[in-house]
GROMACS .gro file of C-alpha atoms in nm:
model
  405
    1MET     CA    1  -1.116  -4.542   3.384
    2GLY     CA    2  -1.240  -4.765   3.098
    3ARG     CA    3  -1.595  -4.637   3.154
    4VAL     CA    4  -1.471  -4.277   3.148
    5ARG     CA    5  -1.295  -4.344   2.821
    6ASN     CA    6  -1.601  -4.502   2.664
    7THR     CA    7  -1.843  -4.231   2.773
    8THR     CA    8  -1.607  -3.955   2.663
    9SER     CA    9  -1.475  -4.088   2.334
   10ILE     CA   10  -1.792  -4.220   2.167
   11PRO     CA   11  -1.976  -3.883   2.180
   12LEU     CA   12  -1.666  -3.700   2.054
   13LEU     CA   13  -1.620  -3.954   1.775
   14ALA     CA   14  -1.988  -3.924   1.685
   15VAL     CA   15  -1.968  -3.545   1.655
   16GLY     CA   16  -1.644  -3.574   1.459
   17HIS     CA   17  -1.816  -3.825   1.230
   18ALA     CA   18  -2.094  -3.572   1.175
   19CYS     CA   19  -1.843  -3.305   1.078
   20VAL     CA   20  -1.693  -3.533   0.811
   21ASP     CA   21  -2.018  -3.669   0.669
   22VAL     CA   22  -2.145  -3.314   0.624
   23TYR     CA   23  -1.919  -3.317   0.319
   24GLN     CA   24  -2.064  -3.637   0.178
   25GLY     CA   25  -2.411  -3.485   0.211
   26ALA     CA   26  -2.290  -3.149   0.079
   27VAL     CA   27  -2.206  -3.297  -0.260
   28ALA     CA   28  -2.570  -3.392  -0.321
   29ALA     CA   29  -2.692  -3.067  -0.165
   30LEU     CA   30  -2.477  -2.862  -0.404
   31ILE     CA   31  -2.613  -3.032  -0.718
   32PRO     CA   32  -2.923  -2.806  -0.757
   33TYR     CA   33  -2.701  -2.499  -0.723
   34PHE     CA   34  -2.460  -2.624  -0.988
   35VAL     CA   35  -2.756  -2.695  -1.218
   36ALA     CA   36  -2.910  -2.351  -1.158
   37GLU     CA   37  -2.595  -2.139  -1.160
   38ARG     CA   38  -2.382  -2.320  -1.419
   39HIS     CA   39  -2.666  -2.471  -1.624
   40TYR     CA   40  -2.533  -2.826  -1.599
   41THR     CA   41  -2.738  -3.113  -1.740
   42TYR     CA   42  -2.842  -3.398  -1.510
   43ALA     CA   43  -2.561  -3.616  -1.648
   44ILE     CA   44  -2.293  -3.350  -1.605
   45ALA     CA   45  -2.412  -3.264  -1.255
   46SER     CA   46  -2.413  -3.629  -1.152
   47GLY     CA   47  -2.050  -3.645  -1.266
   48ILE     CA   48  -1.971  -3.435  -0.957
   49VAL     CA   49  -2.115  -3.712  -0.740
   50LEU     CA   50  -1.908  -3.960  -0.939
   51ALA     CA   51  -1.591  -3.759  -0.872
   52ALA     CA   52  -1.660  -3.765  -0.499
   53SER     CA   53  -1.731  -4.137  -0.506
   54LEU     CA   54  -1.474  -4.275  -0.748
   55LEU     CA   55  -1.147  -4.204  -0.564
   56SER     CA   56  -1.320  -4.258  -0.232
   57SER     CA   57  -1.438  -4.603  -0.342
   58VAL     CA   58  -1.089  -4.708  -0.447
   59ALA     CA   59  -0.906  -4.548  -0.156
   60GLN     CA   60  -1.114  -4.664   0.140
   61PRO     CA   61  -1.015  -5.034   0.137
   62VAL     CA   62  -0.654  -4.925   0.085
   63PHE     CA   63  -0.667  -4.706   0.394
   64GLY     CA   64  -0.843  -4.990   0.576
   65ALA     CA   65  -0.563  -5.234   0.495
   66LEU     CA   66  -0.302  -4.978   0.602
   67THR     CA   67  -0.471  -4.913   0.938
   68ASP     CA   68  -0.491  -5.288   1.002
   69ARG     CA   69  -0.113  -5.300   0.974
   70TRP     CA   70  -0.019  -4.962   1.119
   71PRO     CA   71  -0.275  -4.781   1.336
   72MET     CA   72  -0.283  -4.418   1.219
   73PRO     CA   73  -0.506  -4.217   1.451
   74TRP     CA   74  -0.354  -3.894   1.316
   75LEU     CA   75  -0.560  -3.960   1.003
   76LEU     CA   76  -0.874  -3.847   1.186
   77PRO     CA   77  -0.792  -3.474   1.205
   78VAL     CA   78  -0.597  -3.468   0.877
   79SER     CA   79  -0.871  -3.639   0.676
   80THR     CA   80  -1.139  -3.421   0.836
   81LEU     CA   81  -0.959  -3.108   0.721
   82LEU     CA   82  -0.904  -3.252   0.373
   83SER     CA   83  -1.275  -3.330   0.340
   84GLY     CA   84  -1.365  -2.972   0.425
   85VAL     CA   85  -1.103  -2.805   0.206
   86GLY     CA   86  -1.221  -2.990  -0.105
   87ILE     CA   87  -1.585  -2.885  -0.068
   88ALA     CA   88  -1.487  -2.533   0.037
   89LEU     CA   89  -1.299  -2.485  -0.291
   90SER     CA   90  -1.549  -2.664  -0.515
   91GLY     CA   91  -1.765  -2.357  -0.580
   92LEU     CA   92  -1.479  -2.123  -0.671
   93GLY     CA   93  -1.421  -2.046  -1.037
   94ASP     CA   94  -1.624  -2.172  -1.330
   95SER     CA   95  -1.406  -2.466  -1.434
   96TYR     CA   96  -1.590  -2.798  -1.433
   97ALA     CA   97  -1.256  -2.983  -1.427
   98LEU     CA   98  -1.138  -2.798  -1.117
   99THR     CA   99  -1.473  -2.860  -0.950
  100LEU     CA  100  -1.426  -3.232  -1.008
  101VAL     CA  101  -1.071  -3.217  -0.869
  102PHE     CA  102  -1.177  -3.036  -0.552
  103VAL     CA  103  -1.472  -3.269  -0.492
  104ALA     CA  104  -1.240  -3.566  -0.548
  105ILE     CA  105  -0.999  -3.425  -0.287
  106SER     CA  106  -1.288  -3.412  -0.042
  107GLY     CA  107  -1.371  -3.772  -0.133
  108ILE     CA  108  -1.016  -3.881  -0.052
  109GLY     CA  109  -1.046  -3.713   0.287
  110VAL     CA  110  -1.368  -3.902   0.353
  111ALA     CA  111  -1.198  -4.224   0.238
  112ALA     CA  112  -0.908  -4.175   0.478
  113TYR     CA  113  -1.136  -4.095   0.771
  114HIS     CA  114  -1.380  -4.384   0.780
  115PRO     CA  115  -1.164  -4.698   0.819
  116GLU     CA  116  -0.956  -4.552   1.102
  117SER     CA  117  -1.255  -4.391   1.272
  118ALA     CA  118  -1.446  -4.722   1.256
  119ARG     CA  119  -1.147  -4.899   1.411
  120VAL     CA  120  -1.116  -4.644   1.692
  121ALA     CA  121  -1.493  -4.649   1.750
  122ARG     CA  122  -1.481  -5.029   1.769
  123LEU     CA  123  -1.217  -5.004   2.041
  124ALA     CA  124  -1.411  -4.740   2.230
  125SER     CA  125  -1.744  -4.925   2.202
  126ARG     CA  126  -1.593  -5.260   2.312
  127GLY     CA  127  -1.822  -5.438   2.067
  128SER     CA  128  -2.148  -5.274   2.176
  129HIS     CA  129  -2.408  -5.246   1.898
  130ARG     CA  130  -2.570  -4.954   2.073
  131ALA     CA  131  -2.243  -4.759   2.104
  132MET     CA  132  -2.161  -4.820   1.738
  133SER     CA  133  -2.509  -4.701   1.644
  134TRP     CA  134  -2.440  -4.373   1.825
  135PHE     CA  135  -2.116  -4.338   1.631
  136SER     CA  136  -2.305  -4.399   1.306
  137LEU     CA  137  -2.574  -4.155   1.421
  138GLY     CA  138  -2.316  -3.880   1.415
  139GLY     CA  139  -2.249  -3.941   1.047
  140ASN     CA  140  -2.619  -3.947   0.968
  141ILE     CA  141  -2.672  -3.617   1.148
  142GLY     CA  142  -2.392  -3.473   0.938
  143PHE     CA  143  -2.571  -3.591   0.625
  144ALA     CA  144  -2.897  -3.441   0.749
  145LEU     CA  145  -2.742  -3.105   0.829
  146ALA     CA  146  -2.562  -3.079   0.495
  147PRO     CA  147  -2.852  -2.938   0.287
  148LEU     CA  148  -2.935  -2.690   0.563
  149LEU     CA  149  -2.574  -2.574   0.593
  150VAL     CA  150  -2.539  -2.547   0.215
  151ALA     CA  151  -2.865  -2.351   0.190
  152ALA     CA  152  -2.755  -2.120   0.471
  153ALA     CA  153  -2.412  -2.064   0.316
  154ILE     CA  154  -2.502  -2.013  -0.048
  155GLY     CA  155  -2.881  -2.025  -0.076
  156HIS     CA  156  -2.910  -1.646  -0.100
  157GLY     CA  157  -2.579  -1.586  -0.271
  158SER     CA  158  -2.372  -1.791  -0.511
  159LEU     CA  159  -2.137  -2.088  -0.521
  160ARG     CA  160  -1.852  -1.851  -0.436
  161TRP     CA  161  -1.965  -1.875  -0.073
  162THR     CA  162  -1.860  -2.243  -0.047
  163PRO     CA  163  -1.546  -2.154   0.159
  164VAL     CA  164  -1.784  -2.096   0.452
  165LEU     CA  165  -1.846  -2.473   0.447
  166ALA     CA  166  -1.493  -2.533   0.579
  167LEU     CA  167  -1.612  -2.449   0.933
  168PRO     CA  168  -1.741  -2.800   1.026
  169ALA     CA  169  -1.401  -2.946   0.928
  170LEU     CA  170  -1.224  -2.712   1.168
  171VAL     CA  171  -1.461  -2.815   1.449
  172GLY     CA  172  -1.432  -3.186   1.369
  173ALA     CA  173  -1.053  -3.180   1.356
  174ALA     CA  174  -1.038  -3.005   1.693
  175LEU     CA  175  -1.269  -3.264   1.852
  176THR     CA  176  -1.047  -3.555   1.751
  177VAL     CA  177  -0.753  -3.423   1.953
  178PRO     CA  178  -0.885  -3.518   2.303
  179VAL     CA  179  -0.988  -3.861   2.171
  180LEU     CA  180  -0.640  -3.928   2.037
  181GLN     CA  181  -0.479  -3.803   2.358
  182LEU     CA  182  -0.712  -4.023   2.560
  183TYR     CA  183  -0.628  -4.343   2.374
  184ALA     CA  184  -0.262  -4.271   2.309
  185ARG     CA  185  -0.191  -4.252   2.684
  186PRO     CA  186  -0.023  -4.580   2.787
  187ARG     CA  187  -0.207  -4.796   3.034
  188GLY     CA  188  -0.111  -5.093   3.238
  189GLY     CA  189  -0.238  -5.436   3.146
  190THR     CA  190  -0.247  -5.377   2.770
  191GLY     CA  191   0.069  -5.563   2.687
  192GLY     CA  192  -0.073  -5.911   2.721
  193THR     CA  193  -0.200  -6.141   2.451
  194PRO     CA  194  -0.508  -5.997   2.279
  195PRO     CA  195  -0.830  -6.197   2.294
  196SER     CA  196  -0.897  -6.454   2.025
  197ARG     CA  197  -1.039  -6.304   1.710
  198GLY     CA  198  -1.182  -6.616   1.550
  199ALA     CA  199  -1.167  -6.719   1.185
  200ASP     CA  200  -1.257  -6.497   0.891
  201ASP     CA  201  -1.576  -6.582   0.699
  202MET     CA  202  -1.491  -6.432   0.362
  203THR     CA  203  -1.794  -6.576   0.183
  204SER     CA  204  -2.037  -6.405   0.419
  205PHE     CA  205  -1.832  -6.086   0.409
  206VAL     CA  206  -1.852  -6.073   0.029
  207LYS     CA  207  -2.230  -6.130   0.037
  208LEU     CA  208  -2.267  -5.858   0.301
  209SER     CA  209  -2.058  -5.619   0.091
  210LEU     CA  210  -2.279  -5.678  -0.213
  211ALA     CA  211  -2.588  -5.609  -0.002
  212VAL     CA  212  -2.436  -5.279   0.112
  213VAL     CA  213  -2.352  -5.191  -0.250
  214PHE     CA  214  -2.717  -5.230  -0.349
  215ARG     CA  215  -2.823  -5.019  -0.051
  216SER     CA  216  -2.572  -4.756  -0.158
  217ILE     CA  217  -2.710  -4.747  -0.513
  218VAL     CA  218  -3.058  -4.667  -0.382
  219PHE     CA  219  -2.948  -4.408  -0.129
  220THR     CA  220  -2.698  -4.230  -0.355
  221GLY     CA  221  -2.939  -4.228  -0.648
  222LEU     CA  222  -3.210  -4.072  -0.436
  223SER     CA  223  -2.980  -3.826  -0.259
  224THR     CA  224  -2.842  -3.706  -0.594
  225PHE     CA  225  -3.178  -3.633  -0.753
  226ILE     CA  226  -3.440  -3.614  -0.476
  227ALA     CA  227  -3.409  -3.236  -0.437
  228LEU     CA  228  -3.458  -3.183  -0.809
  229TYR     CA  229  -3.739  -3.440  -0.821
  230ALA     CA  230  -3.925  -3.289  -0.524
  231THR     CA  231  -3.889  -2.945  -0.682
  232GLN     CA  232  -4.044  -3.075  -1.004
  233ARG     CA  233  -4.328  -3.245  -0.816
  234THR     CA  234  -4.411  -2.921  -0.633
  235GLU     CA  235  -4.398  -2.702  -0.945
  236GLY     CA  236  -4.065  -2.535  -0.882
  237SER     CA  237  -4.051  -2.498  -0.504
  238ALA     CA  238  -3.683  -2.500  -0.405
  239THR     CA  239  -3.790  -2.528  -0.040
  240ALA     CA  240  -3.956  -2.862  -0.111
  241GLY     CA  241  -3.629  -2.990  -0.256
  242THR     CA  242  -3.434  -2.887   0.054
  243VAL     CA  243  -3.698  -3.043   0.283
  244ALA     CA  244  -3.695  -3.370   0.088
  245LEU     CA  245  -3.316  -3.397   0.105
  246PHE     CA  246  -3.319  -3.305   0.475
  247LEU     CA  247  -3.577  -3.576   0.548
  248LEU     CA  248  -3.378  -3.830   0.349
  249PHE     CA  249  -3.074  -3.761   0.564
  250LEU     CA  250  -3.257  -3.704   0.894
  251GLY     CA  251  -3.440  -4.037   0.871
  252GLY     CA  252  -3.098  -4.197   0.868
  253ALA     CA  253  -3.027  -4.053   1.212
  254VAL     CA  254  -3.344  -4.211   1.350
  255GLY     CA  255  -3.276  -4.536   1.167
  256SER     CA  256  -2.925  -4.577   1.306
  257VAL     CA  257  -3.033  -4.546   1.670
  258LEU     CA  258  -3.332  -4.770   1.609
  259GLY     CA  259  -3.106  -5.030   1.448
  260GLY     CA  260  -2.882  -5.046   1.753
  261ALA     CA  261  -3.182  -5.082   1.984
  262LEU     CA  262  -3.342  -5.355   1.772
  263ALA     CA  263  -3.012  -5.546   1.754
  264ASP     CA  264  -3.018  -5.571   2.135
  265ARG     CA  265  -3.349  -5.761   2.109
  266TYR     CA  266  -3.321  -5.944   1.777
  267ASP     CA  267  -3.016  -6.055   1.582
  268ARG     CA  268  -2.865  -5.812   1.333
  269VAL     CA  269  -2.929  -6.019   1.022
  270ARG     CA  270  -3.301  -6.043   1.094
  271VAL     CA  271  -3.330  -5.669   1.160
  272CYS     CA  272  -3.157  -5.593   0.830
  273ARG     CA  273  -3.395  -5.824   0.641
  274TRP     CA  274  -3.700  -5.646   0.783
  275SER     CA  275  -3.552  -5.307   0.700
  276TYR     CA  276  -3.488  -5.387   0.336
  277LEU     CA  277  -3.842  -5.520   0.295
  278LEU     CA  278  -3.973  -5.188   0.428
  279SER     CA  279  -3.742  -5.001   0.190
  280ILE     CA  280  -3.894  -5.163  -0.119
  281ALA     CA  281  -4.239  -5.018  -0.050
  282ALA     CA  282  -4.101  -4.687   0.077
  283VAL     CA  283  -3.892  -4.621  -0.236
  284ALA     CA  284  -4.197  -4.694  -0.452
  285GLY     CA  285  -4.385  -4.433  -0.251
  286VAL     CA  286  -4.111  -4.173  -0.298
  287ILE     CA  287  -4.133  -4.206  -0.674
  288HIS     CA  288  -4.508  -4.251  -0.723
  289ALA     CA  289  -4.695  -4.128  -0.413
  290PRO     CA  290  -4.882  -3.800  -0.463
  291GLY     CA  291  -4.834  -3.472  -0.276
  292PRO     CA  292  -4.717  -3.469   0.088
  293ALA     CA  293  -4.727  -3.849   0.100
  294MET     CA  294  -4.407  -3.841  -0.101
  295LEU     CA  295  -4.225  -3.669   0.186
  296VAL     CA  296  -4.353  -3.927   0.434
  297CYS     CA  297  -4.217  -4.200   0.208
  298VAL     CA  298  -3.882  -4.019   0.189
  299ALA     CA  299  -3.853  -4.037   0.569
  300LEU     CA  300  -3.956  -4.406   0.571
  301THR     CA  301  -3.707  -4.485   0.296
  302SER     CA  302  -3.428  -4.322   0.491
  303ALA     CA  303  -3.513  -4.509   0.809
  304GLY     CA  304  -3.540  -4.838   0.620
  305LEU     CA  305  -3.203  -4.790   0.455
  306TYR     CA  306  -3.029  -4.672   0.772
  307VAL     CA  307  -3.152  -4.922   1.031
  308PRO     CA  308  -2.900  -5.171   0.886
  309PHE     CA  309  -2.620  -4.915   0.858
  310SER     CA  310  -2.424  -4.956   1.183
  311LEU     CA  311  -2.529  -5.323   1.204
  312GLN     CA  312  -2.362  -5.390   0.869
  313VAL     CA  313  -2.041  -5.232   0.997
  314THR     CA  314  -2.023  -5.460   1.302
  315LEU     CA  315  -2.133  -5.761   1.097
  316GLY     CA  316  -1.848  -5.695   0.856
  317GLN     CA  317  -1.602  -5.669   1.145
  318ASP     CA  318  -1.733  -5.996   1.290
  319TYR     CA  319  -1.717  -6.176   0.954
  320LEU     CA  320  -1.360  -6.046   0.909
  321PRO     CA  321  -1.228  -6.026   1.267
  322SER     CA  322  -0.859  -6.040   1.174
  323ARG     CA  323  -0.889  -5.729   0.955
  324ILE     CA  324  -1.134  -5.490   1.115
  325GLY     CA  325  -0.981  -5.186   0.945
  326THR     CA  326  -1.034  -5.344   0.605
  327ALA     CA  327  -1.385  -5.450   0.707
  328GLY     CA  328  -1.466  -5.095   0.817
  329GLY     CA  329  -1.315  -4.949   0.501
  330VAL     CA  330  -1.538  -5.171   0.287
  331THR     CA  331  -1.868  -5.164   0.479
  332LEU     CA  332  -1.846  -4.804   0.600
  333GLY     CA  333  -1.660  -4.672   0.298
  334LEU     CA  334  -1.615  -4.854  -0.033
  335THR     CA  335  -1.959  -5.008  -0.060
  336VAL     CA  336  -2.123  -4.683   0.052
  337SER     CA  337  -1.930  -4.471  -0.198
  338VAL     CA  338  -1.965  -4.708  -0.492
  339GLY     CA  339  -2.330  -4.611  -0.530
  340GLY     CA  340  -2.207  -4.283  -0.673
  341LEU     CA  341  -2.075  -4.472  -0.974
  342VAL     CA  342  -2.435  -4.538  -1.081
  343SER     CA  343  -2.545  -4.175  -1.057
  344PRO     CA  344  -2.418  -4.074  -1.404
  345LEU     CA  345  -2.617  -4.361  -1.558
  346LEU     CA  346  -2.930  -4.236  -1.384
  347GLY     CA  347  -2.847  -3.885  -1.501
  348HIS     CA  348  -2.815  -3.995  -1.865
  349LEU     CA  349  -3.145  -4.183  -1.840
  350ALA     CA  350  -3.314  -3.878  -1.683
  351ASP     CA  351  -3.183  -3.652  -1.962
  352SER     CA  352  -3.323  -3.883  -2.229
  353THR     CA  353  -3.652  -3.965  -2.054
  354SER     CA  354  -3.754  -3.812  -1.719
  355LEU     CA  355  -3.644  -3.816  -1.358
  356ARG     CA  356  -3.934  -4.039  -1.260
  357THR     CA  357  -3.840  -4.295  -1.525
  358ALA     CA  358  -3.475  -4.285  -1.419
  359LEU     CA  359  -3.555  -4.334  -1.050
  360THR     CA  360  -3.815  -4.611  -1.094
  361PRO     CA  361  -3.558  -4.897  -1.120
  362LEU     CA  362  -3.440  -4.809  -0.769
  363ILE     CA  363  -3.759  -4.969  -0.633
  364VAL     CA  364  -3.630  -5.323  -0.693
  365VAL     CA  365  -3.273  -5.270  -0.570
  366PRO     CA  366  -3.346  -5.310  -0.195
  367ALA     CA  367  -3.494  -5.650  -0.279
  368LEU     CA  368  -3.147  -5.762  -0.389
  369SER     CA  369  -3.007  -5.668  -0.047
  370TRP     CA  370  -3.295  -5.855   0.118
  371LEU     CA  371  -3.220  -6.168  -0.087
  372LEU     CA  372  -2.853  -6.158   0.010
  373PHE     CA  373  -2.937  -6.118   0.379
  374ARG     CA  374  -3.152  -6.430   0.359
  375THR     CA  375  -2.828  -6.624   0.300
  376LEU     CA  376  -2.623  -6.464   0.581
  377PRO     CA  377  -2.564  -6.615   0.925
  378GLU     CA  378  -2.555  -6.420   1.249
  379PRO     CA  379  -2.191  -6.437   1.370
  380THR     CA  380  -2.117  -6.572   1.715
  381ALA     CA  381  -1.821  -6.470   1.928
  382PRO     CA  382  -1.709  -6.497   2.288
  383ALA     CA  383  -1.814  -6.221   2.525
  384PRO     CA  384  -1.562  -5.942   2.560
  385GLY     CA  385  -1.292  -5.978   2.819
  386SER     CA  386  -1.297  -5.786   3.138
  387GLY     CA  387  -0.956  -5.625   3.076
  388PRO     CA  388  -0.906  -5.266   2.967
  389ALA     CA  389  -0.960  -5.151   2.613
  390PRO     CA  390  -0.649  -5.164   2.392
  391THR     CA  391  -0.479  -4.839   2.299
  392VAL     CA  392  -0.501  -4.682   1.958
  393GLY     CA  393  -0.126  -4.653   1.936
  394ARG     CA  394  -0.061  -5.025   1.916
  395LYS     CA  395  -0.212  -5.298   1.704
  396ALA     CA  396  -0.456  -5.491   1.919
  397ALA     CA  397  -0.786  -5.664   1.869
  398PRO     CA  398  -1.104  -5.517   2.011
  399SER     CA  399  -1.365  -5.743   2.154
  400THR     CA  400  -1.619  -5.874   1.906
  401ARG     CA  401  -1.927  -5.896   2.117
  402VAL     CA  402  -2.242  -5.972   1.923
  403GLY     CA  403  -2.490  -6.018   2.204
  404ASN     CA  404  -2.678  -5.753   2.399
  405SER     CA  405  -2.488  -5.433   2.462
   0.00000   0.00000   0.00000
């Protein structure tokens, strides 16, 4: 029965994750349309990314702490719908203030989703790096599909077609129902003492969180402006902008699966170090490589930034084993969203100089993540127990396996 639960719930959670992260990717994908249709400056347009990130950044650790104390699986469908409603309404009307409010509502939905979904995925995966990488893959696919869905919905019309973008939220909310039913069903043998969680390593967790912040700054900065930058580099081709953003998000899907596979052979910390070294050169290529080589570098940048993605989530949970909801809220949420706080600064710099000048400092940021990972240990933990997985409806500790999946 445990195997049935694992094989059923992880794919459903991955697809549900995709349906939510469509709305994180949609914010960046909508920026060129806001610039073209409403004539926003770079700084004003990047304020939309800030609105999506600001409340999300503050709210995610709060939701993480709440789910550590009171498991709230009902948040999965509710937050999915909230994420979709915000983006669906963002293109209606001409009010910049209302646009910010609607995008912020979507950001709150994303904030509520990730800590609880990471906790449920941890239970379903039973500590497997590979299973968690598949869960993360779902989110990356959602990111990758966002520019295509936005282009299909409003590319030949106007921003007033954004309500069409509510469809993924309806699908994602529906998919969470069988997962919640599956885990809410009581099972024998779950009432015993949960396995030992080990001691928290707050110092390593803080260093890891800073490394994820720097990664987020690079990824959010590129995702906000890469479509506009690619369009400039190709003398006004909107298709090039869509392709560049798609590659930036699609490379993340490849990177997440690759990260889980590499973690089965090497330890997670070492894999993350290699990935950030690759990212330094790849980001430089995005900004300065000529012609089609730029698009190749976009794909390499995405893979380099996303190989560590799911590994950082499980590392955070292993550094903070007594508060896995909080750990998920920070590593999967807060530190990912906080990169959006830097976007307005890049926008102001781009308005006063050029996009290339504004993006150039991003080359050195992955090096800061690499330096922090040089100081991090690989956590050790006992192998997972042979008993059944705990239910979502009660507070119980998942296994914290860090060896091969």
